Amino acid sequence: MKKLAVVALGGNALLRGNQRGTAEEQEQNTFDTLENLVYMIKEGYDIIVGHGNGPQVGNILMRNDAGEHMYDIPQMPLDICVADSQGGIGYMIERMLRNVMKKHGIEKDIVVVVTSVVVDKDDPAFKDPQKRVGKIYTKEEADKLASEKGWDFKEEVKADGGWRRVVPSPKPISIMNEQTIEKLAREGNIVIAVGGGGVPVYIDEKGDVRPSEAVIDKDAASSLLGARIKADEFYILTDVPYVYLNYKKENEEVKEFLSVPDAEKYMEEGQFAKGSMAPKIQACIDFVKKGGKKSVITESTKLEDRSYGTKITAEYDK
């Protein structure tokens, strides 16, 4: 049986931090990133692509806000904004990947699945929203919006005197249509799914699917999907070629291989930043502990070069 891999693209794969975010910029970034999947396709992998949506969903929220103020257009809730970003980014990835494959003489169908992901409505994250989204406001604007809309705000560390809306980021429990996603992938189609961590929903006491005002970590959702459909390998493509200990310090150390016990030990020691590397490491640990053979964290341009990337496995290979 061919190997099945889930590949999670980081937000920088589509939009660089120093860019305005035009469609042309994002298309070029996406094309360049997807070039790195060609070797996996040629190696015969079945592939599912997950992706981030942080900058894009933030922009959608800002357009929401501007539309309400300028044209009295009702703002859409966060779950709709996440779904919008899934569709737009998924379309862009599909179109760019078709062009990449045409360049390399590869023919495959590509399917975008706007994916709902179930969370627990009683997840502790709902009582402690931490994920910053949308634009930066003044304290006065934030207080007004908090009063009018019931939004939560926290001070923005990147801007003196600025405040940003914060929303919960609950753990994903299950992936809707996961068996269909698996079937499509194992039939040889490239599937783009759980974009931005998926559209967060919960199941109410009647069994109905209800929207959740939250965002889900895309690495956690991609890891869960991979584990539940028994994928062989899980890749997180980010902006660094390795996982490091003592990152950016004089005693910085590259970790090319990590066993799950050592990765957990370093997590407990606080070696990995909570807002960046820690959730990636946790997603890799979870995938392996649930039966996956290997997780890899690497820079998107280094995917084909096996000398790069940190490999996380249950135990060190002997």
Short mmCIF file of C-alpha atoms in Angstrom, two decimals, residues 62-280:
data_model
loop_
_atom_site.label_atom_id
_atom_site.label_comp_id
_atom_site.label_asym_id
_atom_site.label_seq_id
_atom_site.Cartn_x
_atom_site.Cartn_y
_atom_site.Cartn_z
CA MET A 62 -11.17 43.63 9.41
CA ARG A 63 -13.23 43.77 6.20
CA ASN A 64 -16.24 42.74 8.27
CA ASP A 65 -15.57 45.62 10.63
CA ALA A 66 -15.07 48.15 7.82
CA GLY A 67 -18.20 46.97 6.02
CA GLU A 68 -20.32 47.47 9.11
CA HIS A 69 -18.96 50.94 9.80
CA MET A 70 -19.04 52.19 6.20
CA TYR A 71 -22.06 50.42 4.70
CA ASP A 72 -24.03 48.99 7.63
CA ILE A 73 -23.39 45.43 6.41
CA PRO A 74 -23.96 42.99 9.30
CA GLN A 75 -20.77 41.35 10.52
CA MET A 76 -20.51 37.61 10.01
CA PRO A 77 -19.59 35.35 12.95
CA LEU A 78 -16.13 33.86 13.28
CA ASP A 79 -17.10 30.38 12.03
CA ILE A 80 -18.34 31.88 8.73
CA CYS A 81 -15.10 33.87 8.43
CA VAL A 82 -13.04 30.70 8.91
CA ALA A 83 -15.16 28.92 6.27
CA ASP A 84 -14.64 31.87 3.89
CA SER A 85 -10.89 31.64 4.38
CA GLN A 86 -10.94 27.86 3.84
CA GLY A 87 -12.69 28.25 0.52
CA GLY A 88 -10.51 31.09 -0.73
CA ILE A 89 -7.19 29.61 0.34
CA GLY A 90 -8.20 26.12 -0.76
CA TYR A 91 -9.05 27.43 -4.22
CA MET A 92 -5.71 29.23 -4.41
CA ILE A 93 -3.77 26.12 -3.36
CA GLU A 94 -5.70 23.98 -5.85
CA ARG A 95 -5.09 26.35 -8.76
CA MET A 96 -1.40 26.84 -7.99
CA LEU A 97 -0.89 23.10 -7.46
CA ARG A 98 -2.51 22.35 -10.82
CA ASN A 99 -0.03 24.75 -12.44
CA VAL A 100 2.91 23.19 -10.56
CA MET A 101 1.87 19.68 -11.64
CA LYS A 102 1.37 20.80 -15.25
CA LYS A 103 4.94 22.16 -15.19
CA HIS A 104 6.21 18.74 -14.06
CA GLY A 105 3.95 16.63 -16.29
CA ILE A 106 1.84 15.23 -13.42
CA GLU A 107 -1.89 14.55 -13.76
CA LYS A 108 -4.04 14.18 -10.64
CA ASP A 109 -7.36 15.44 -9.41
CA ILE A 110 -7.29 17.95 -6.55
CA VAL A 111 -10.26 18.22 -4.20
CA VAL A 112 -10.89 21.02 -1.69
CA VAL A 113 -13.04 20.00 1.28
CA VAL A 114 -14.39 22.83 3.44
CA THR A 115 -14.03 20.95 6.71
CA SER A 116 -15.93 21.30 9.97
CA VAL A 117 -14.05 20.21 13.09
CA VAL A 118 -15.86 19.28 16.29
CA VAL A 119 -14.79 20.79 19.60
CA ASP A 120 -16.10 20.41 23.16
CA LYS A 121 -18.39 23.33 24.05
CA ASP A 122 -17.11 23.00 27.63
CA ASP A 123 -13.42 23.12 26.65
CA PRO A 124 -11.53 25.25 29.24
CA ALA A 125 -10.30 27.46 26.37
CA PHE A 126 -13.74 29.08 26.19
CA LYS A 127 -13.22 30.53 29.68
CA ASP A 128 -9.71 31.76 28.84
CA PRO A 129 -9.59 33.13 25.27
CA GLN A 130 -6.01 33.71 24.18
CA LYS A 131 -5.87 33.64 20.36
CA ARG A 132 -5.49 37.16 18.94
CA VAL A 133 -7.45 37.89 15.77
CA GLY A 134 -8.31 40.89 13.65
CA LYS A 135 -7.07 44.47 13.78
CA ILE A 136 -5.38 46.47 16.55
CA TYR A 137 -7.67 48.92 18.37
CA THR A 138 -7.10 51.72 20.86
CA LYS A 139 -8.15 51.08 24.45
CA GLU A 140 -11.23 53.28 23.97
CA GLU A 141 -12.29 51.44 20.81
CA ALA A 142 -11.72 48.07 22.46
CA ASP A 143 -13.78 49.02 25.52
CA LYS A 144 -16.63 50.20 23.27
CA LEU A 145 -16.63 46.99 21.23
CA ALA A 146 -16.42 44.86 24.36
CA SER A 147 -19.52 46.65 25.69
CA GLU A 148 -21.46 46.54 22.40
CA LYS A 149 -20.55 43.06 21.15
CA GLY A 150 -19.34 41.18 24.22
CA TRP A 151 -15.90 40.62 22.65
CA ASP A 152 -12.84 39.94 24.79
CA PHE A 153 -9.68 41.99 24.33
CA LYS A 154 -6.06 41.73 25.42
CA GLU A 155 -3.21 44.18 25.13
CA GLU A 156 -1.20 43.69 21.95
CA VAL A 157 2.45 42.98 22.66
CA LYS A 158 3.51 44.13 19.17
CA ALA A 159 2.01 47.63 19.46
CA ASP A 160 2.28 50.01 22.42
CA GLY A 161 -1.16 51.00 23.62
CA GLY A 162 -2.87 48.64 21.16
CA TRP A 163 -5.55 46.07 21.97
CA ARG A 164 -6.76 43.08 19.96
CA ARG A 165 -9.75 40.82 20.14
CA VAL A 166 -9.01 37.40 21.59
CA VAL A 167 -11.02 34.25 20.94
CA PRO A 168 -10.90 30.71 22.34
CA SER A 169 -8.74 28.06 20.70
CA PRO A 170 -10.23 24.72 21.85
CA LYS A 171 -8.78 21.30 21.11
CA PRO A 172 -10.21 19.45 18.11
CA ILE A 173 -12.13 16.27 18.99
CA SER A 174 -13.12 14.86 15.61
CA ILE A 175 -13.09 15.74 11.92
CA MET A 176 -16.32 15.71 9.95
CA ASN A 177 -16.19 13.70 6.70
CA GLU A 178 -12.84 12.21 7.72
CA GLN A 179 -13.59 8.85 6.08
CA THR A 180 -14.48 10.56 2.81
CA ILE A 181 -11.29 12.63 2.98
CA GLU A 182 -9.29 9.42 3.53
CA LYS A 183 -11.07 7.59 0.70
CA LEU A 184 -10.42 10.42 -1.75
CA ALA A 185 -6.73 10.55 -0.80
CA ARG A 186 -6.17 6.79 -0.94
CA GLU A 187 -7.75 6.76 -4.41
CA GLY A 188 -4.89 8.99 -5.54
CA ASN A 189 -6.55 12.41 -5.36
CA ILE A 190 -4.75 15.26 -3.57
CA VAL A 191 -7.10 16.53 -0.87
CA ILE A 192 -6.96 19.98 0.73
CA ALA A 193 -8.75 19.81 4.09
CA VAL A 194 -8.95 21.16 7.68
CA GLY A 195 -7.88 24.59 6.41
CA GLY A 196 -7.11 27.03 9.21
CA GLY A 197 -7.74 24.21 11.69
CA GLY A 198 -11.24 23.64 10.35
CA VAL A 199 -14.53 25.44 10.96
CA PRO A 200 -15.14 25.01 14.72
CA VAL A 201 -18.50 23.45 15.60
CA TYR A 202 -19.99 21.58 18.54
CA ILE A 203 -22.81 19.08 18.93
CA ASP A 204 -25.62 20.30 21.18
CA GLU A 205 -27.88 18.27 23.48
CA LYS A 206 -30.27 17.62 20.57
CA GLY A 207 -27.46 16.30 18.40
CA ASP A 208 -27.54 19.36 16.14
CA VAL A 209 -24.34 20.88 14.75
CA ARG A 210 -23.86 24.37 16.17
CA PRO A 211 -21.28 27.08 15.33
CA SER A 212 -18.50 27.90 17.75
CA GLU A 213 -16.94 31.36 18.08
CA ALA A 214 -13.38 30.08 18.14
CA VAL A 215 -10.37 29.15 16.04
CA ILE A 216 -8.58 25.79 16.07
CA ASP A 217 -4.83 25.33 15.80
CA LYS A 218 -4.17 24.06 12.25
CA ASP A 219 -1.34 21.76 13.34
CA ALA A 220 -3.52 20.14 16.00
CA ALA A 221 -6.36 19.60 13.52
CA SER A 222 -4.04 18.25 10.80
CA SER A 223 -2.39 15.92 13.32
CA LEU A 224 -5.76 14.63 14.52
CA LEU A 225 -6.95 14.03 10.96
CA GLY A 226 -3.74 12.14 10.18
CA ALA A 227 -4.07 9.96 13.27
CA ARG A 228 -7.75 9.16 12.76
CA ILE A 229 -7.30 8.05 9.15
CA LYS A 230 -4.10 6.13 10.00
CA ALA A 231 -1.76 8.22 7.87
CA ASP A 232 1.85 7.03 7.87
CA GLU A 233 3.61 10.39 8.13
CA PHE A 234 2.83 13.93 9.27
CA TYR A 235 4.74 16.98 8.06
CA ILE A 236 4.65 20.55 9.37
CA LEU A 237 6.21 23.04 6.94
CA THR A 238 7.29 26.21 8.69
CA ASP A 239 10.00 28.91 8.48
CA VAL A 240 12.84 27.06 10.23
CA PRO A 241 14.68 23.95 8.96
CA TYR A 242 14.95 22.25 12.37
CA VAL A 243 13.67 22.20 15.92
CA TYR A 244 16.20 23.85 18.22
CA LEU A 245 16.96 23.72 21.91
CA ASN A 246 17.91 27.07 23.48
CA TYR A 247 16.64 28.78 20.32
CA LYS A 248 18.61 31.92 19.33
CA LYS A 249 20.87 31.63 22.38
CA GLU A 250 24.64 31.09 22.44
CA ASN A 251 24.14 27.41 23.28
CA GLU A 252 21.55 26.82 20.55
CA GLU A 253 21.39 23.15 19.54
CA VAL A 254 19.87 21.52 16.46
CA LYS A 255 17.75 18.44 17.19
CA GLU A 256 17.61 16.36 14.01
CA PHE A 257 15.89 13.46 15.78
CA LEU A 258 13.57 13.39 18.79
CA SER A 259 11.89 10.47 20.50
CA VAL A 260 8.45 11.16 21.94
CA PRO A 261 9.73 10.86 25.56
CA ASP A 262 12.50 13.39 24.92
CA ALA A 263 10.15 15.75 23.06
CA GLU A 264 7.76 15.61 26.03
CA LYS A 265 10.63 16.25 28.44
CA TYR A 266 11.75 19.33 26.53
CA MET A 267 8.14 20.55 26.40
CA GLU A 268 7.90 20.30 30.18
CA GLU A 269 11.17 22.21 30.52
CA GLY A 270 9.67 25.08 28.50
CA GLN A 271 12.17 24.75 25.64
CA PHE A 272 9.58 25.64 23.00
CA ALA A 273 7.71 28.93 22.75
CA LYS A 274 3.99 28.60 23.52
CA GLY A 275 2.85 30.73 20.61
CA SER A 276 5.02 29.16 17.93
CA MET A 277 6.97 25.90 18.27
CA ALA A 278 5.24 24.31 21.29
CA PRO A 279 1.91 23.60 19.51
CA LYS A 280 3.82 22.15 16.55
#
